[in-house]
Amino acid sequence: MTLIGRRGELAAVERLLDRAATGGGIGGHLIVTGPPGAGKTALTGAAADLARARGIPVLRAAGTDLDSGLLIWEQVLGDLEAGELPPDAGPRDLDRAARAIARGGPRLLVVDDVDRAGTRAVAFLALLASRLGSGATVLIATAENPLGVTPELRLRGLTEPELAGLTADLPAEAVHAVWLASGGLPGAAIGLAGELAGLDADADAVIHLALTAPSRAEFLELDVGLIRLLEAALERPLPPTTRARVLARLAREMLGDSSAGARRRELIDEAVTLARMTGSPGTIAEVLDCRLHALWDPAAAHERLTTASEIVEQARRAGDAVVERRGLFWRFIALAELGELGPAEAALTAYARAGELAGDAEAAVVVLARQSMLATVRGRFDVAVTLAGEVAVRGRRAGLIDTDRLVGSLHGGVAAMRGEFESLVDPWQALARRLPGHFFEAAAARSLAETGRGVEAGLELERLLPAVLAGSGPRWVGVLADLAIVASRVGEPETAQALYDALLPYRGRLVVWGGANTITGPVDDYLGRLAIRLGRLDRAVSHLDDAAALEQRVGALPWLAHTLVARSRALSARDGEGDRIRAGDDLGRARSIAERLGMGGVLATLAPPADEWRLSRDGDDWRLDAGAETVRLRDGRGMRYLRALLAAPGQEIAALDLVAGGAGLRVPDGDPVLDDAARTAYRRRLETLDERLDAADRAGDAERAAVVQAERTALLAELRRASGLGGRPRAQAGEAERARVNATRTLWATVKRVESAAPLAGAHLRASLRTGRLFRYQPAPGGPARWRV
């Protein structure tokens, strides 16, 4: 059998079958991948014909059979000892089944759509492929995406001359239009060619396909062939109504080009002008829908709401139910952005009902996805996961091209709420490589920061910030929010300020991504975290109060738990009248929510403080053990200052004491002055005590360290009373100020190092340390019952 443009693929299949058909034949496998319409079914059908021509029996199964009972293929297994495998079959059972299937033959097994089953099915397929050499069984499996099981054939689109062989009845210009619209995929091309064959003789194939051919690109990707087709259509003489529609669609399809903002505006402005001149309700509605896509200004939520209402009105006048549904969906998005989740859900329900009346399978999938997202927002995680599973099944059935990415975002939203950020880093980084210019790196940076990888997150922040601040688009506010999380933990003040200024115009709104398949909380929550980083505690509390009020109003308990934790930090750091009580109440309520919802990330933050945190010497470095966080830190003055403060919780220690052993202190006039011999003796004793304290720390001997520290403290007190180290005649006020400045700078630099490596411990230290002329460690909520130093 001959397939157009598939000579090489058929040759590979024939080699496998010939090897299996010979005496003492050897089996093998081939994985065939490609998008829908690439011809996978036609190729496996041709393979089956080739097998039968060689007298080789053919057995066929769906990929989902691998998951439902793992190869309950009675016609394959026959009376072999593998038998029927339960879904919980162990590794030995699976290997036994794979060997049983591989033995014997020759025969051809065709497994369709393996990637529509689970990862367990793919793993079994790989195991089966590795066992095929023990018999003459040939396996051919198909999937849309690569499975990581080699050898693999990726079916490409046909060339234009090859496609002409499938569409011989069409004129050359129509063949070219079909090739552009289909990307050369034979399934799509045959469908489009059939559609053109049913048009009137005087119909323009280029214009028809430019306006009706579905895009093959996922959200924010570019269908280059369709864009070229639309540009070709614009070169033809067109009536105003048709030109407006072509201009509008071209502007919409160019949304994925982040560098084409000016071009999109030029195209859509002309389209809107032409549409309004025609007075055609249907054209106006269609063009306005495209305008909202093409310009998608995050600041224009109110305008989006108004335009959505006009789209619905004009579409109803034109009797265009499809565009009417789009207007209803735009209304849902705008209301969600404005923080009105109740009215937004009402708009979504109206969209769902309209879709049901029209039998719109794609609309049903869109609704399921948003219902899954809303379930996540309200902490119904099990419901969200179940609905995401339905989205996967029904989205593929409806041919929704971005089904996999949509399902991934739904599962990612649940994982983020539960604090499972480690699983999100690689997918976000992969998406960033696939779609440059749309700042998916920001989501990866947030995941890095949430998992304690502050250095990597900080580097991404530095790389992204200039371009992000100059950007816009449907994901822009979400990108700012993700970077705000990074900046609130490891960012410099100027970085935090820049992000604060960029987010401030969106205060009172929700962070909505694109078509609202993801919402990540109130903008005020992110503003509050940035304000904490900037040390503006009153403003931070105000923002977090507003965020908590919005979250309570819409019933978003997971967001509320996170906001309460942040607000407790701000209140503890501000330490005003009643702040400690409020901070404790916030932590208690956050813990209650997290425990009920199973939010591991929040519980890790709020886990009942360990009875003891430790700061101890580890060779030449220090080791910090703070609950679930363990980190090594370089030695330095800041670590020694921190140790001294942690050893005396609640006690004030003068800056002069922290830096003692330095340049020298002078007491006020009139105090007795030690002679040179006494000063020398004191200094030698201090040096000895420092060496003993260091040795006790290295040995982990807390009792000996406490004794040495007590003697050292008493000796320092005597020195300060009697004289200055070094005996130089300096004014005590000047020395104290120098000590205050140096110790403050050094201590906070050390805390910043801790925050980068152990964010929870760092947050506790930042909320608990007091600096100035007198230093103090005053434990804030969320820390240990005691320190061992």
mmCIF file of C-alpha atoms in Angstrom, residues 33-199:
data_model
loop_
_atom_site.group_PDB
_atom_site.id
_atom_site.type_symbol
_atom_site.label_atom_id
_atom_site.label_comp_id
_atom_site.label_asym_id
_atom_site.label_seq_id
_atom_site.Cartn_x
_atom_site.Cartn_y
_atom_site.Cartn_z
ATOM 1 C CA THR A 33 3.850 10.340 17.007
ATOM 2 C CA GLY A 34 2.260 13.424 15.540
ATOM 3 C CA PRO A 35 -0.576 15.903 16.046
ATOM 4 C CA PRO A 36 -4.199 15.022 15.250
ATOM 5 C CA GLY A 37 -4.621 14.699 11.509
ATOM 6 C CA ALA A 38 -0.978 13.810 10.883
ATOM 7 C CA GLY A 39 -1.963 10.396 9.495
ATOM 8 C CA LYS A 40 -1.115 8.067 12.381
ATOM 9 C CA THR A 41 -4.278 6.006 11.859
ATOM 10 C CA ALA A 42 -3.654 5.760 8.127
ATOM 11 C CA LEU A 43 -0.073 4.625 8.727
ATOM 12 C CA THR A 44 -1.044 1.913 11.220
ATOM 13 C CA GLY A 45 -3.809 0.822 8.843
ATOM 14 C CA ALA A 46 -1.231 0.462 6.072
ATOM 15 C CA ALA A 47 1.028 -1.437 8.495
ATOM 16 C CA ALA A 48 -1.831 -3.850 9.225
ATOM 17 C CA ASP A 49 -2.350 -4.426 5.480
ATOM 18 C CA LEU A 50 1.388 -5.090 5.027
ATOM 19 C CA ALA A 51 1.332 -7.560 7.944
ATOM 20 C CA ARG A 52 -1.644 -9.476 6.578
ATOM 21 C CA ALA A 53 0.010 -9.657 3.163
ATOM 22 C CA ARG A 54 2.872 -11.496 4.904
ATOM 23 C CA GLY A 55 0.496 -13.810 6.743
ATOM 24 C CA ILE A 56 1.078 -12.055 10.063
ATOM 25 C CA PRO A 57 -2.007 -11.769 12.299
ATOM 26 C CA VAL A 58 -2.927 -8.285 13.528
ATOM 27 C CA LEU A 59 -4.264 -7.419 16.994
ATOM 28 C CA ARG A 60 -5.353 -3.910 17.913
ATOM 29 C CA ALA A 61 -6.064 -2.202 21.257
ATOM 30 C CA ALA A 62 -6.526 1.298 22.649
ATOM 31 C CA GLY A 63 -3.869 2.856 24.849
ATOM 32 C CA THR A 64 -6.362 3.100 27.689
ATOM 33 C CA ASP A 65 -6.419 -0.720 27.812
ATOM 34 C CA LEU A 66 -2.930 -0.484 29.272
ATOM 35 C CA ASP A 67 -4.331 1.345 32.298
ATOM 36 C CA SER A 68 -7.628 -0.482 32.795
ATOM 37 C CA GLY A 69 -6.391 -3.788 34.129
ATOM 38 C CA LEU A 70 -3.033 -3.525 32.332
ATOM 39 C CA LEU A 71 -3.271 -5.488 29.140
ATOM 40 C CA ILE A 72 -6.444 -7.469 29.581
ATOM 41 C CA TRP A 73 -6.022 -8.478 25.936
ATOM 42 C CA GLU A 74 -7.448 -11.970 25.973
ATOM 43 C CA GLN A 75 -6.951 -12.304 22.248
ATOM 44 C CA VAL A 76 -3.253 -11.495 22.743
ATOM 45 C CA LEU A 77 -2.522 -13.515 25.853
ATOM 46 C CA GLY A 78 -4.645 -16.532 25.000
ATOM 47 C CA ASP A 79 -3.787 -19.337 27.395
ATOM 48 C CA LEU A 80 -0.418 -17.867 28.383
ATOM 49 C CA GLU A 81 0.427 -17.881 32.032
ATOM 50 C CA ALA A 82 0.370 -14.072 32.362
ATOM 51 C CA GLY A 83 -3.399 -14.141 32.669
ATOM 52 C CA GLU A 84 -5.323 -11.047 33.670
ATOM 53 C CA LEU A 85 -3.488 -8.339 35.616
ATOM 54 C CA PRO A 86 -5.198 -6.174 38.230
ATOM 55 C CA PRO A 87 -4.666 -2.392 38.187
ATOM 56 C CA ASP A 88 -2.374 -2.663 41.219
ATOM 57 C CA ALA A 89 -0.089 -5.256 39.630
ATOM 58 C CA GLY A 90 3.471 -5.052 40.914
ATOM 59 C CA PRO A 91 6.732 -4.851 38.929
ATOM 60 C CA ARG A 92 7.181 -8.626 38.753
ATOM 61 C CA ASP A 93 3.623 -9.114 37.487
ATOM 62 C CA LEU A 94 4.143 -6.483 34.818
ATOM 63 C CA ASP A 95 7.427 -7.967 33.687
ATOM 64 C CA ARG A 96 5.831 -11.425 33.484
ATOM 65 C CA ALA A 97 3.025 -10.010 31.342
ATOM 66 C CA ALA A 98 5.477 -8.214 29.068
ATOM 67 C CA ARG A 99 7.495 -11.376 28.524
ATOM 68 C CA ALA A 100 4.344 -13.392 27.845
ATOM 69 C CA ILE A 101 3.159 -10.914 25.219
ATOM 70 C CA ALA A 102 6.583 -10.716 23.594
ATOM 71 C CA ARG A 103 6.953 -14.484 23.209
ATOM 72 C CA GLY A 104 5.673 -16.289 20.178
ATOM 73 C CA GLY A 105 4.565 -14.774 16.923
ATOM 74 C CA PRO A 106 5.019 -13.521 14.400
ATOM 75 C CA ARG A 107 2.194 -11.066 15.068
ATOM 76 C CA LEU A 108 1.562 -7.335 14.929
ATOM 77 C CA LEU A 109 0.213 -5.466 17.952
ATOM 78 C CA VAL A 110 -1.137 -1.968 17.273
ATOM 79 C CA VAL A 111 -1.769 0.210 20.346
ATOM 80 C CA ASP A 112 -3.530 3.498 19.550
ATOM 81 C CA ASP A 113 -3.242 6.759 21.509
ATOM 82 C CA VAL A 114 -0.957 5.602 24.295
ATOM 83 C CA ASP A 115 -0.541 9.139 25.671
ATOM 84 C CA ARG A 116 -4.274 9.320 26.347
ATOM 85 C CA ALA A 117 -3.733 6.728 29.041
ATOM 86 C CA GLY A 118 -1.707 7.428 32.191
ATOM 87 C CA THR A 119 2.015 7.457 32.887
ATOM 88 C CA ARG A 120 1.660 3.880 34.118
ATOM 89 C CA ALA A 121 0.604 2.816 30.624
ATOM 90 C CA VAL A 122 3.622 4.539 29.067
ATOM 91 C CA ALA A 123 5.924 2.836 31.587
ATOM 92 C CA PHE A 124 4.450 -0.575 30.736
ATOM 93 C CA LEU A 125 4.821 0.158 27.030
ATOM 94 C CA ALA A 126 8.532 0.882 27.556
ATOM 95 C CA LEU A 127 8.872 -2.360 29.530
ATOM 96 C CA LEU A 128 7.105 -4.318 26.802
ATOM 97 C CA ALA A 129 9.322 -2.758 24.119
ATOM 98 C CA SER A 130 12.433 -3.878 26.006
ATOM 99 C CA ARG A 131 11.217 -7.513 25.997
ATOM 100 C CA LEU A 132 10.254 -7.856 22.323
ATOM 101 C CA GLY A 133 13.519 -9.490 21.280
ATOM 102 C CA SER A 134 12.473 -12.745 22.980
ATOM 103 C CA GLY A 135 9.929 -13.533 20.259
ATOM 104 C CA ALA A 136 8.628 -12.354 16.887
ATOM 105 C CA THR A 137 6.003 -9.899 18.133
ATOM 106 C CA VAL A 138 6.033 -6.462 16.478
ATOM 107 C CA LEU A 139 4.557 -3.523 18.375
ATOM 108 C CA ILE A 140 3.472 -0.259 16.735
ATOM 109 C CA ALA A 141 2.119 2.373 19.138
ATOM 110 C CA THR A 142 0.781 5.833 18.378
ATOM 111 C CA ALA A 143 0.733 9.017 20.437
ATOM 112 C CA GLU A 144 0.408 12.748 19.895
ATOM 113 C CA ASN A 145 3.549 13.613 21.871
ATOM 114 C CA PRO A 146 6.899 11.854 22.214
ATOM 115 C CA LEU A 147 6.888 9.097 24.843
ATOM 116 C CA GLY A 148 10.635 8.824 25.360
ATOM 117 C CA VAL A 149 10.626 5.279 23.960
ATOM 118 C CA THR A 150 12.880 4.942 20.924
ATOM 119 C CA PRO A 151 12.849 4.359 17.997
ATOM 120 C CA GLU A 152 10.207 6.954 17.186
ATOM 121 C CA LEU A 153 8.794 8.321 13.934
ATOM 122 C CA ARG A 154 7.452 11.864 14.134
ATOM 123 C CA LEU A 155 4.944 12.445 11.329
ATOM 124 C CA ARG A 156 5.444 15.832 9.728
ATOM 125 C CA GLY A 157 3.057 17.783 7.559
ATOM 126 C CA LEU A 158 3.125 17.068 3.840
ATOM 127 C CA THR A 159 4.845 19.411 1.440
ATOM 128 C CA GLU A 160 2.628 21.439 -0.857
ATOM 129 C CA PRO A 161 3.386 19.187 -3.896
ATOM 130 C CA GLU A 162 2.634 16.099 -1.779
ATOM 131 C CA LEU A 163 -0.607 17.664 -0.590
ATOM 132 C CA ALA A 164 -1.601 18.359 -4.176
ATOM 133 C CA GLY A 165 -1.713 14.585 -4.671
ATOM 134 C CA LEU A 166 -4.460 14.367 -2.025
ATOM 135 C CA THR A 167 -6.454 17.277 -3.426
ATOM 136 C CA ALA A 168 -6.092 16.765 -7.169
ATOM 137 C CA ASP A 169 -9.517 18.241 -7.925
ATOM 138 C CA LEU A 170 -8.645 21.696 -6.497
ATOM 139 C CA PRO A 171 -6.983 24.514 -8.443
ATOM 140 C CA ALA A 172 -3.432 25.425 -7.434
ATOM 141 C CA GLU A 173 -4.475 28.556 -5.532
ATOM 142 C CA ALA A 174 -6.945 26.557 -3.453
ATOM 143 C CA VAL A 175 -4.341 23.847 -2.793
ATOM 144 C CA HIS A 176 -1.964 26.529 -1.513
ATOM 145 C CA ALA A 177 -4.672 27.915 0.778
ATOM 146 C CA VAL A 178 -5.447 24.426 2.116
ATOM 147 C CA TRP A 179 -1.734 23.780 2.700
ATOM 148 C CA LEU A 180 -1.350 27.020 4.680
ATOM 149 C CA ALA A 181 -4.493 26.448 6.737
ATOM 150 C CA SER A 182 -3.736 22.789 7.497
ATOM 151 C CA GLY A 183 0.014 22.964 7.991
ATOM 152 C CA GLY A 184 0.180 20.084 5.533
ATOM 153 C CA LEU A 185 -1.462 17.650 7.965
ATOM 154 C CA PRO A 186 -3.334 15.212 5.744
ATOM 155 C CA GLY A 187 -6.381 14.741 7.970
ATOM 156 C CA ALA A 188 -7.033 18.469 8.280
ATOM 157 C CA ALA A 189 -6.228 19.050 4.597
ATOM 158 C CA ILE A 190 -8.706 16.435 3.397
ATOM 159 C CA GLY A 191 -11.411 17.971 5.573
ATOM 160 C CA LEU A 192 -10.746 21.496 4.297
ATOM 161 C CA ALA A 193 -10.603 20.301 0.692
ATOM 162 C CA GLY A 194 -13.968 18.627 1.112
ATOM 163 C CA GLU A 195 -15.358 21.850 2.524
ATOM 164 C CA LEU A 196 -14.118 23.828 -0.488
ATOM 165 C CA ALA A 197 -15.585 21.283 -2.882
ATOM 166 C CA GLY A 198 -19.026 22.090 -1.525
ATOM 167 C CA LEU A 199 -18.757 25.862 -2.153
#
